[in-house]
Amino acid sequence: MTLRLRSGQAFSWTRVAALARKDARELMRNPGAVIPAILMVFGSLFPMFLVVFLVPMIMGQTLEQSGEFAEEAANAVGRIPELAGLSGNALIQTFLFHQFSLLLLLVPIVSGTALATHAVIGEKQSKALEPLLATPISTIELLAAKTLTPFLFALGLTWAAVSVALVGAITVGEPGVWRSIVGPRLFLLFGLLGPLVELASLQVSVIVSSRTSDPRSAQQLTALLILPVTIAFVAQLMGLMIVGPRAILLGAAGCVILNAILAWLGVQVFQRESILTRWT
Amino acid sequence: MVIAEHLTRTFDGRVAVRDVSLSVHAGEIVALLGPNGAGKTTTMRMLAGLILPDAGRVSIDGVEVNEATAARARGSVGLLTEAPGLWERLPVHLNLLTYARLQGVADPVASVDEALSHVELSDRATEIAGKLSKGLKQRVAIARALIHKPRVLLLDEPTSGLDPATARHIRDLILGLRSEGRAILVSTHNLGEAEELADRVAVLKTELLALDTPAALRQSRSGGRVVIELAGGERRELEIANTGEIPAIVARLVGEGARIVRVTPDQRSLEDVYLDLVGAGR
């Protein structure tokens, strides 16, 4: 089906899907793009598993017994609804899952960036843009296709990371911990804010990639998006703020506005003539 | 089939192409010659509906190319870009299948098979594009340009950097495409190739300097001289306005008792003509 947008450009899902499928096949054959994205899943999970399970296991003491984080967890009971009704080791584990879950938001940003920069710069490096633009594809379809594959890949990786964290909580955690984790906050964090943050990082990646021919320089610039998430993580860890459902919704609203601005910018950058004369 | 009238295109204040008019008809090959930066690629891109001219008009198969019809125009033209531009990690057939889908052909798989068979690469369909030789990549790129069965082909330096045997193969392929009734515009730096392939030659240097058959171009630029060799080794060079004067000169010399061995009009090569036209002649 082909739609005609207000700008006069055509939008056909058939063409978007054709190019996105091609990008997916290329990514699967590009370890340089896929391995860093997968490593990010392990990187974001590691601190959580280290603190919650590995250190107590190595020390032979539960978190409750060692007294680590007991005070912080107790202080957070009134401020974090998920902690209500929990005590002892279960309380501390749930508190730490709550804290470290923000780190999993780095997966869509870093993985999406790694995949998107390769999707755009790969076309430039192989000089495939001109023959591609010589087809009836519109620039908006090109932009959508270049965003779609990295978006789905990185979203899949994010949800895989969340699933691994949950499986850890179910299998190694105290009884009741996973039930406390699975709730509105988790769904808002990874069902709403995660995809929106990812979309923003992808759009930045695509825009930056259009101005450089090296995936690493594009990735370095888009890494700036990691900063707000890291600040929120550290601030939460220091007890300065709680990233609960309200903060997540506010963040999501901000991301919607940011994405709208980036989409407009992306369409400006993805002009057929400027791609042909400056990119190729 | 392809008509360009008074095309002008400027980039950032620099005129790339000025007032260029040319046409390519069904079953005809026109070679586009010109030095680097002469505007050949810009002209090709305008004819392919990739960029629009600032002034002038392009029509393909009777349809004028403008912002609203450019996508349709791109679907009716096969463009071979200067670099093959293949997706090197993917097999040949997946490269072509994606283009068949982007072009919206009815049966993408059948189109891929047909295009591969056209360039005699059916047995290479599953090979990774990046592992092919330069010549084979060029043939895949030609198959890609043919995937939607366009009646107009725009080929930007199709044999550039290829070994003589592969270049010969590509030229034969192009001649075969002409015999199928396609209109073909070939941009090239190879004057021998232009002479061999083209029904007409266009010489471009921002403006169109000439457009005619290779023979007519040579004739029109022949240097106004005729060399007459006489018995005994004597040789005379006479200035003439055109080759039509030669019979009268020969008749006069014979009348004067001269024994003529050979009469040679100053027949210049296409290369001489080209270099004169673009201002790089000796």
Coordinates of C-alpha atoms in Angstrom, one line a residue:
Chain A
M1 CA 0.0 0.0 0.0
T2 CA 1.4 3.4 -0.9
L3 CA 0.4 6.5 1.0
R4 CA 1.0 10.1 -0.2
L5 CA 2.2 12.3 2.6
R6 CA 1.5 16.0 2.9
S7 CA 5.0 16.8 1.6
G8 CA 4.0 15.0 -1.6
Q9 CA 6.4 12.1 -0.9
A10 CA 5.1 8.6 -1.3
F11 CA 5.2 6.1 1.5
S12 CA 5.0 2.5 0.7
W13 CA 5.5 -0.2 3.4
T14 CA 6.5 -2.6 0.7
R15 CA 9.6 -0.6 -0.2
V16 CA 10.3 0.2 3.5
A17 CA 10.0 -3.6 4.3
A18 CA 12.2 -4.5 1.3
L19 CA 15.0 -2.3 2.4
A20 CA 14.6 -3.1 6.1
R21 CA 14.8 -6.8 5.4
K22 CA 18.0 -6.2 3.4
D23 CA 19.4 -4.2 6.3
A24 CA 18.5 -7.1 8.7
R25 CA 20.3 -9.6 6.5
E26 CA 23.4 -7.4 6.2
L27 CA 23.5 -6.8 9.9
M28 CA 23.4 -10.5 10.6
R29 CA 26.5 -10.9 8.4
N30 CA 28.2 -7.9 10.1
P31 CA 29.8 -9.0 13.4
G32 CA 31.4 -5.6 13.8
A33 CA 27.9 -4.1 14.2
V34 CA 26.1 -7.0 16.0
I35 CA 28.7 -8.1 18.6
P36 CA 29.0 -4.7 20.3
A37 CA 25.2 -4.5 20.5
I38 CA 25.0 -8.0 22.1
L39 CA 27.9 -7.2 24.4
M40 CA 26.0 -4.2 25.7
V41 CA 23.3 -6.6 27.0
F42 CA 25.9 -8.4 29.1
G43 CA 27.5 -5.1 30.1
S44 CA 24.3 -3.7 31.4
L45 CA 23.3 -6.8 33.3
F46 CA 26.7 -7.5 34.9
P47 CA 26.7 -4.8 37.6
M48 CA 23.2 -5.9 38.8
F49 CA 24.2 -9.6 38.9
L50 CA 27.5 -8.8 40.5
V51 CA 26.1 -6.8 43.4
V52 CA 22.9 -8.8 43.9
F53 CA 24.1 -12.4 43.4
L54 CA 27.8 -12.9 42.7
V55 CA 29.4 -10.9 45.6
P56 CA 27.1 -12.4 48.3
M57 CA 27.8 -15.9 46.8
I58 CA 31.6 -15.3 46.8
M59 CA 31.5 -13.8 50.3
G60 CA 29.2 -16.6 51.6
Q61 CA 26.9 -14.0 53.2
T62 CA 23.5 -12.7 52.1
L63 CA 23.1 -8.9 51.6
E64 CA 21.1 -8.8 54.7
Q65 CA 23.8 -10.6 56.7
S66 CA 26.6 -8.3 55.4
G67 CA 24.5 -5.3 56.1
E68 CA 25.2 -3.9 52.6
F69 CA 22.5 -1.6 51.2
A70 CA 20.2 -2.5 54.2
E71 CA 19.9 1.0 55.4
E72 CA 19.3 2.5 51.9
A73 CA 16.7 -0.2 51.2
A74 CA 14.9 0.5 54.5
N75 CA 14.9 4.2 53.8
A76 CA 13.4 3.7 50.3
V77 CA 10.4 1.7 51.5
G78 CA 8.1 4.6 51.7
R79 CA 9.3 6.1 48.4
I80 CA 9.3 2.9 46.2
P81 CA 5.9 1.2 46.1
E82 CA 7.4 -2.1 44.9
L83 CA 9.2 -2.5 48.2
A84 CA 6.0 -2.5 50.2
G85 CA 5.5 -5.7 52.3
L86 CA 9.1 -6.9 51.7
S87 CA 11.7 -7.4 54.4
G88 CA 15.2 -8.8 54.9
N89 CA 17.1 -10.1 51.9
A90 CA 14.1 -9.9 49.5
L91 CA 13.7 -6.1 50.3
I92 CA 17.4 -5.4 49.5
Q93 CA 17.4 -7.5 46.3
T94 CA 14.2 -5.8 45.0
F95 CA 15.7 -2.4 46.0
L96 CA 18.8 -3.2 44.0
F97 CA 16.9 -4.5 41.0
H98 CA 15.0 -1.2 41.1
Q99 CA 18.2 0.8 41.1
F100 CA 20.1 -1.2 38.5
S101 CA 17.2 -1.6 36.1
L102 CA 17.9 1.9 34.8
L103 CA 21.2 0.6 33.5
L104 CA 19.3 -1.6 31.1
L105 CA 18.1 1.5 29.4
L106 CA 21.6 1.8 28.0
V107 CA 21.0 -1.3 25.8
P108 CA 18.5 0.4 23.4
I109 CA 20.7 3.5 23.2
V110 CA 24.1 1.8 22.7
S111 CA 22.9 -1.1 20.6
G112 CA 20.6 1.0 18.5
T113 CA 23.4 3.4 17.8
A114 CA 25.9 0.7 16.9
L115 CA 23.4 -0.9 14.5
A116 CA 22.0 2.3 12.9
T117 CA 25.4 3.9 12.2
H118 CA 26.4 0.8 10.3
A119 CA 23.1 0.7 8.4
V120 CA 23.7 4.3 7.1
I121 CA 27.5 4.4 6.8
G122 CA 27.6 0.9 5.3
E123 CA 25.6 2.3 2.3
K124 CA 28.0 5.2 2.0
Q125 CA 31.1 3.1 2.2
S126 CA 29.8 0.6 -0.4
K127 CA 28.6 3.4 -2.7
A128 CA 25.2 1.8 -2.7
L129 CA 23.3 5.0 -2.1
E130 CA 23.1 6.3 -5.7
P131 CA 21.6 3.0 -7.2
L132 CA 19.3 2.9 -4.2
L133 CA 18.1 6.4 -4.8
A134 CA 17.6 5.7 -8.5
T135 CA 14.7 3.5 -7.5
P136 CA 11.3 4.9 -6.8
I137 CA 12.0 4.9 -3.1
S138 CA 11.2 8.3 -1.4
T139 CA 13.6 9.9 1.1
I140 CA 11.0 9.4 3.9
E141 CA 10.8 5.7 3.1
L142 CA 14.6 5.5 3.1
L143 CA 14.7 7.2 6.5
A144 CA 12.0 4.8 7.9
A145 CA 13.8 1.8 6.6
K146 CA 17.2 2.8 7.9
T147 CA 15.6 3.3 11.4
L148 CA 13.3 0.2 11.4
T149 CA 15.8 -2.6 11.4
P150 CA 18.1 -1.2 14.1
F151 CA 15.0 -0.3 16.2
L152 CA 13.6 -3.8 16.1
F153 CA 17.0 -5.4 16.7
A154 CA 17.8 -3.1 19.7
L155 CA 14.3 -3.4 21.1
G156 CA 14.6 -7.2 21.0
L157 CA 18.0 -7.0 22.8
T158 CA 16.6 -4.7 25.4
W159 CA 13.7 -7.0 26.1
A160 CA 16.1 -10.0 26.1
A161 CA 18.2 -8.2 28.8
V162 CA 15.1 -7.5 30.9
S163 CA 14.0 -11.2 30.5
V164 CA 17.5 -12.4 31.6
A165 CA 17.2 -10.1 34.7
L166 CA 13.8 -11.5 35.5
V167 CA 14.9 -15.1 35.0
G168 CA 17.8 -14.3 37.4
A169 CA 15.3 -12.9 39.9
I170 CA 13.1 -16.0 39.6
T171 CA 15.8 -18.6 39.8
V172 CA 18.4 -17.1 42.1
G173 CA 16.5 -14.3 43.9
E174 CA 14.5 -14.5 47.1
P175 CA 10.9 -15.7 46.8
G176 CA 8.6 -12.8 45.9
V177 CA 11.4 -10.6 44.4
W178 CA 10.3 -11.1 40.8
R179 CA 6.7 -10.5 41.6
S180 CA 7.6 -7.1 43.1
I181 CA 9.7 -6.2 40.1
V182 CA 7.1 -7.0 37.5
G183 CA 4.7 -4.1 37.7
P184 CA 3.7 -0.8 36.1
R185 CA 7.2 0.7 36.5
L186 CA 8.9 -2.1 34.6
F187 CA 6.3 -1.9 31.8
L188 CA 6.6 1.9 31.6
L189 CA 10.4 1.7 31.7
F190 CA 10.9 -0.9 29.0
G191 CA 7.6 -0.7 27.1
L192 CA 7.3 3.1 26.8
L193 CA 10.5 5.0 27.8
G194 CA 12.9 2.4 26.4
P195 CA 11.5 2.4 22.9
L196 CA 11.2 6.2 22.9
V197 CA 14.8 6.7 24.1
E198 CA 15.9 4.2 21.5
L199 CA 14.1 6.0 18.7
A200 CA 15.7 9.3 19.7
S201 CA 19.2 7.7 19.8
L202 CA 18.5 6.0 16.4
Q203 CA 17.4 9.3 14.9
V204 CA 20.5 11.1 16.2
S205 CA 22.7 8.2 14.9
V206 CA 21.2 8.5 11.4
I207 CA 21.5 12.3 11.3
V208 CA 25.1 12.1 12.6
S209 CA 26.0 9.2 10.3
S210 CA 24.9 11.4 7.3
R211 CA 27.7 13.8 8.1
T212 CA 30.5 11.3 8.7
S213 CA 31.9 8.2 7.0
D214 CA 33.2 6.4 10.0
P215 CA 30.8 4.5 12.2
R216 CA 33.0 5.1 15.3
S217 CA 32.8 8.9 15.1
A218 CA 29.1 8.7 14.7
Q219 CA 28.9 6.3 17.7
Q220 CA 31.1 8.6 19.8
L221 CA 28.8 11.6 19.2
T222 CA 25.6 9.7 19.8
A223 CA 27.1 8.3 23.0
L224 CA 26.1 11.7 24.5
L225 CA 22.6 10.3 24.9
I226 CA 24.0 7.9 27.5
L227 CA 24.6 10.9 29.7
P228 CA 21.0 11.6 30.9
V229 CA 20.5 7.9 31.7
T230 CA 23.8 7.7 33.6
I231 CA 23.0 10.9 35.6
A232 CA 19.6 9.5 36.5
F233 CA 21.2 6.2 37.6
V234 CA 23.8 7.9 39.7
A235 CA 21.3 10.3 41.2
Q236 CA 19.0 7.4 42.1
L237 CA 21.9 5.4 43.6
M238 CA 22.8 8.4 45.7
G239 CA 19.2 8.7 46.9
L240 CA 18.8 12.1 45.3
M241 CA 15.8 10.9 43.2
I242 CA 13.5 8.0 42.6
V243 CA 12.8 7.1 39.0
G244 CA 9.3 5.9 39.5
P245 CA 6.3 5.8 37.1
R246 CA 5.8 9.6 37.3
A247 CA 9.4 10.3 36.4
I248 CA 9.3 7.7 33.6
L249 CA 6.1 9.3 32.2
L250 CA 7.7 12.7 32.3
G251 CA 10.8 11.4 30.6
A252 CA 8.6 9.7 27.9
A253 CA 6.8 13.0 27.3
G254 CA 10.2 14.7 26.8
C255 CA 11.3 11.9 24.5
V256 CA 8.1 12.4 22.4
I257 CA 9.0 16.1 21.9
L258 CA 12.6 15.3 21.2
N259 CA 11.7 12.6 18.7
A260 CA 9.4 15.0 16.8
I261 CA 12.2 17.5 16.6
L262 CA 14.7 14.9 15.4
A263 CA 12.2 13.5 12.9
W264 CA 11.9 16.9 11.4
L265 CA 15.7 17.4 11.4
G266 CA 16.1 13.9 9.8
V267 CA 13.8 14.7 6.9
Q268 CA 15.8 17.9 6.3
V269 CA 19.1 15.9 6.3
F270 CA 17.7 13.1 4.2
Q271 CA 17.1 15.2 1.0
R272 CA 17.7 13.2 -2.1
E273 CA 19.9 15.9 -3.7
S274 CA 22.0 16.5 -0.7
I275 CA 22.5 12.8 -0.2
L276 CA 23.6 12.5 -3.8
T277 CA 25.9 15.5 -4.0
R278 CA 27.4 15.3 -0.5
W279 CA 27.2 11.7 0.6
T280 CA 28.3 9.8 -2.5
Chain B
M1 CA 12.2 8.0 -25.9
V2 CA 14.4 10.3 -23.7
I3 CA 14.2 14.0 -24.6
A4 CA 16.2 16.6 -22.7
E5 CA 15.6 20.3 -23.7
H6 CA 17.7 23.2 -22.5
L7 CA 18.8 21.5 -19.2
T8 CA 20.6 23.8 -16.8
R9 CA 21.7 22.8 -13.3
T10 CA 23.7 24.8 -10.8
F11 CA 25.2 23.6 -7.5
D12 CA 26.0 26.3 -4.9
G13 CA 26.4 28.9 -7.6
R14 CA 28.5 26.8 -9.8
V15 CA 27.0 25.9 -13.2
A16 CA 27.4 22.1 -13.7
V17 CA 25.3 21.9 -16.9
R18 CA 24.1 24.7 -19.1
D19 CA 21.4 24.6 -21.8
V20 CA 21.9 21.0 -22.8
S21 CA 19.5 19.5 -25.3
L22 CA 19.7 15.9 -26.5
S23 CA 17.5 12.9 -27.2
V24 CA 18.0 9.2 -27.3
H25 CA 15.6 7.1 -29.4
A26 CA 14.5 3.5 -29.1
G27 CA 17.2 1.1 -30.4
E28 CA 19.8 3.8 -30.3
I29 CA 23.0 4.2 -28.3
V30 CA 24.3 7.7 -27.7
A31 CA 27.7 8.1 -26.1
L32 CA 28.2 11.0 -23.8
L33 CA 31.8 12.2 -23.9
G34 CA 33.4 14.9 -21.8
P35 CA 36.3 15.7 -19.5
N36 CA 36.1 15.1 -15.8
G37 CA 33.7 17.6 -14.2
A38 CA 32.0 18.3 -17.6
G39 CA 28.6 17.6 -16.2
K40 CA 28.1 14.0 -17.6
T41 CA 27.0 12.5 -14.2
T42 CA 24.8 15.5 -13.5
T43 CA 23.2 15.1 -16.9
M44 CA 22.7 11.4 -16.3
R45 CA 21.1 12.1 -12.9
M46 CA 18.7 14.6 -14.4
L47 CA 17.7 12.2 -17.1
A48 CA 17.2 9.4 -14.4
G49 CA 14.9 11.6 -12.3
L50 CA 17.4 11.6 -9.5
I51 CA 17.8 15.4 -9.5
L52 CA 15.7 18.0 -11.2
P53 CA 17.0 20.7 -13.5
D54 CA 17.0 24.3 -12.5
A55 CA 15.8 25.1 -16.0
G56 CA 14.7 23.0 -19.0
R57 CA 12.8 19.8 -19.2
V58 CA 13.3 16.1 -19.4
S59 CA 10.7 13.7 -20.7
I60 CA 10.9 9.9 -20.6
D61 CA 8.5 7.9 -22.7
G62 CA 6.4 11.0 -23.2
V63 CA 6.1 11.7 -19.5
E64 CA 7.7 15.0 -18.3
V65 CA 9.8 14.5 -15.3
N66 CA 9.0 16.9 -12.4
E67 CA 8.7 16.6 -8.6
A68 CA 5.4 14.7 -8.9
T69 CA 6.5 12.3 -11.6
A70 CA 10.2 11.8 -10.6
A71 CA 9.6 8.6 -8.7
R72 CA 7.7 7.1 -11.7
A73 CA 10.5 8.3 -14.0
R74 CA 13.0 6.5 -11.9
G75 CA 11.0 3.4 -12.2
S76 CA 11.1 3.5 -16.0
V77 CA 14.9 4.1 -16.3
G78 CA 17.7 1.7 -15.6
L79 CA 20.7 3.5 -14.2
L80 CA 24.2 1.9 -14.0
T81 CA 26.2 4.1 -11.6
E82 CA 29.9 4.6 -12.0
A83 CA 30.7 2.3 -9.0
P84 CA 28.7 -1.0 -9.0
G85 CA 27.5 -0.1 -5.4
L86 CA 26.5 -3.6 -4.5
W87 CA 25.7 -4.8 -1.0
E88 CA 28.9 -6.7 -0.6
R89 CA 27.9 -8.9 2.3
L90 CA 24.8 -10.3 0.6
P91 CA 24.6 -12.9 -2.2
V92 CA 24.0 -11.7 -5.7
H93 CA 20.4 -12.8 -5.8
L94 CA 19.5 -11.0 -2.6
N95 CA 21.0 -7.8 -4.0
L96 CA 18.8 -8.1 -7.0
L97 CA 15.7 -9.3 -5.1
T98 CA 15.8 -6.2 -2.9
Y99 CA 15.9 -4.0 -6.0
A100 CA 13.1 -6.0 -7.7
R101 CA 11.0 -5.3 -4.6
L102 CA 12.0 -1.6 -4.5
Q103 CA 11.0 -1.3 -8.1
G104 CA 7.7 -3.0 -7.4
V105 CA 8.0 -5.7 -10.1
A106 CA 5.1 -8.2 -10.1
D107 CA 7.2 -11.3 -9.7
P108 CA 10.5 -10.4 -8.0
V109 CA 12.0 -13.9 -8.0
A110 CA 11.3 -14.4 -11.7
S111 CA 12.7 -11.0 -12.5
V112 CA 15.9 -11.8 -10.7
D113 CA 16.3 -15.0 -12.6
E114 CA 15.6 -13.3 -15.9
A115 CA 18.1 -10.4 -15.2
L116 CA 20.8 -12.8 -14.1
S117 CA 20.3 -14.9 -17.3
H118 CA 20.5 -11.7 -19.3
V119 CA 24.0 -11.0 -18.1
E120 CA 24.9 -14.7 -18.1
L121 CA 25.3 -14.9 -14.3
S122 CA 22.6 -17.5 -13.4
D123 CA 25.3 -19.8 -12.0
R124 CA 26.6 -17.1 -9.6
A125 CA 23.3 -16.2 -8.0
T126 CA 24.2 -17.5 -4.5
E127 CA 27.7 -16.1 -4.4
I128 CA 28.5 -13.3 -2.0
A129 CA 28.7 -10.0 -4.1
G130 CA 31.8 -8.8 -2.4
K131 CA 33.7 -11.9 -3.5
L132 CA 33.1 -11.3 -7.2
S133 CA 35.7 -9.9 -9.5
K134 CA 35.3 -6.3 -10.7
G135 CA 33.9 -7.4 -14.1
L136 CA 31.4 -9.7 -12.5
K137 CA 30.3 -7.0 -10.1
Q138 CA 29.7 -4.7 -13.1
R139 CA 27.6 -7.4 -14.7
V140 CA 25.5 -7.8 -11.5
A141 CA 25.1 -4.0 -11.5
I142 CA 23.8 -4.2 -15.1
A143 CA 21.4 -6.9 -14.1
R144 CA 20.2 -4.6 -11.3
A145 CA 19.6 -1.8 -13.9
L146 CA 17.6 -4.3 -16.0
I147 CA 15.6 -5.8 -13.1
H148 CA 12.4 -3.8 -13.9
K149 CA 12.8 -4.2 -17.7
P150 CA 13.3 -0.5 -18.4
R151 CA 13.1 0.8 -21.9
V152 CA 15.7 3.5 -21.2
L153 CA 19.2 2.7 -19.9
L154 CA 21.7 5.2 -18.6
L155 CA 25.1 3.7 -18.2
D156 CA 27.8 5.7 -16.4
E157 CA 31.2 4.5 -17.5
P158 CA 30.2 0.9 -17.9
T159 CA 33.7 -0.5 -18.7
S160 CA 35.8 1.8 -16.6
G161 CA 38.7 -0.1 -14.9
L162 CA 37.8 -3.4 -16.6
D163 CA 40.3 -5.6 -18.4
P164 CA 40.0 -5.7 -22.2
A165 CA 38.2 -9.1 -22.3
T166 CA 35.6 -8.1 -19.7
A167 CA 35.1 -4.7 -21.3
R168 CA 34.5 -6.5 -24.6
H169 CA 31.9 -8.7 -22.9
I170 CA 30.2 -5.6 -21.4
R171 CA 30.2 -3.9 -24.8
D172 CA 28.6 -6.9 -26.4
L173 CA 26.0 -6.9 -23.7
I174 CA 25.2 -3.3 -24.4
L175 CA 24.9 -3.9 -28.1
G176 CA 22.5 -6.8 -27.3
L177 CA 20.4 -4.4 -25.2
R178 CA 20.2 -2.0 -28.1
S179 CA 19.0 -4.7 -30.5
E180 CA 16.1 -5.3 -28.0
G181 CA 15.0 -1.7 -28.8
R182 CA 16.1 0.0 -25.7
A183 CA 17.3 3.6 -25.7
I184 CA 20.8 3.7 -24.2
L185 CA 22.9 6.6 -23.1
V186 CA 26.5 5.7 -22.3
S187 CA 28.9 8.0 -20.5
T188 CA 32.5 7.1 -21.2
H189 CA 36.0 8.4 -21.4
N190 CA 36.9 5.7 -23.9
L191 CA 36.7 7.2 -27.4
G192 CA 37.3 3.9 -29.1
E193 CA 34.4 2.5 -27.2
A194 CA 32.2 5.4 -28.1
E195 CA 33.1 5.0 -31.8
E196 CA 32.4 1.2 -31.6
L197 CA 29.1 1.4 -29.7
A198 CA 27.4 4.7 -30.4
D199 CA 25.1 5.6 -33.2
R200 CA 25.6 9.2 -32.1
V201 CA 28.2 10.9 -29.9
A202 CA 27.5 13.9 -27.7
V203 CA 30.4 16.0 -26.4
L204 CA 29.8 17.8 -23.2
K205 CA 31.7 20.4 -21.4
T206 CA 29.2 22.1 -19.2
E207 CA 27.4 22.9 -22.5
L208 CA 26.8 20.5 -25.3
L209 CA 29.6 21.1 -27.8
A210 CA 28.5 18.6 -30.5
L211 CA 26.0 15.8 -31.1
D212 CA 26.2 13.7 -34.3
T213 CA 27.3 10.4 -35.7
P214 CA 31.0 9.6 -35.2
A215 CA 31.5 9.8 -39.0
A216 CA 29.8 13.1 -39.3
L217 CA 31.8 14.5 -36.4
R218 CA 35.0 13.5 -38.0
Q219 CA 33.9 14.9 -41.3
S220 CA 32.7 18.2 -39.9
R221 CA 36.0 18.7 -38.1
S222 CA 38.3 17.5 -40.8
G223 CA 41.0 20.0 -41.2
G224 CA 40.5 21.5 -44.6
R225 CA 43.4 19.8 -46.2
V226 CA 43.9 17.0 -48.8
V227 CA 47.2 15.2 -49.3
I228 CA 47.9 14.2 -52.9
E229 CA 50.7 11.8 -53.7
L230 CA 52.1 11.9 -57.2
A231 CA 54.2 9.4 -59.1
G232 CA 57.9 9.8 -58.4
G233 CA 57.3 10.4 -54.7
E234 CA 56.1 14.0 -55.0
R235 CA 53.6 15.0 -52.4
R236 CA 51.3 18.0 -52.4
E237 CA 49.1 19.3 -49.5
L238 CA 46.3 21.6 -50.6
E239 CA 43.9 23.7 -48.5
I240 CA 40.2 23.0 -49.1
A241 CA 37.0 24.3 -47.7
N242 CA 35.3 20.9 -47.7
T243 CA 35.8 17.4 -49.1
G244 CA 33.4 18.2 -51.9
E245 CA 36.2 20.2 -53.6
I246 CA 38.4 17.1 -53.9
P247 CA 37.1 15.7 -57.3
A248 CA 37.6 19.1 -59.0
I249 CA 41.1 19.4 -57.7
V250 CA 41.9 15.8 -58.9
A251 CA 40.4 16.6 -62.3
R252 CA 42.4 19.8 -62.6
L253 CA 45.7 18.0 -61.7
V254 CA 45.0 15.2 -64.1
G255 CA 44.2 17.8 -66.8
E256 CA 47.6 19.3 -66.1
G257 CA 49.2 16.0 -66.7
A258 CA 49.9 15.0 -63.1
R259 CA 50.0 11.2 -62.4
I260 CA 48.2 10.8 -59.1
V261 CA 49.0 7.8 -56.9
R262 CA 46.9 8.5 -53.8
V263 CA 44.4 11.2 -52.6
T264 CA 44.0 11.3 -48.8
P265 CA 41.6 13.8 -47.2
D266 CA 42.8 14.8 -43.8
Q267 CA 40.6 12.2 -42.0
R268 CA 41.0 12.9 -38.3
S269 CA 40.3 10.5 -35.5
L270 CA 37.4 10.9 -33.1
E271 CA 40.0 11.6 -30.5
D272 CA 41.4 14.6 -32.4
V273 CA 37.9 15.9 -32.9
Y274 CA 37.1 15.4 -29.2
L275 CA 40.3 17.1 -28.1
D276 CA 39.6 20.0 -30.4
L277 CA 36.1 20.4 -29.2
V278 CA 36.9 20.4 -25.5
G279 CA 39.9 22.7 -26.0
A280 CA 42.6 20.3 -25.2
G281 CA 43.9 19.7 -28.7
R282 CA 47.5 20.0 -29.6

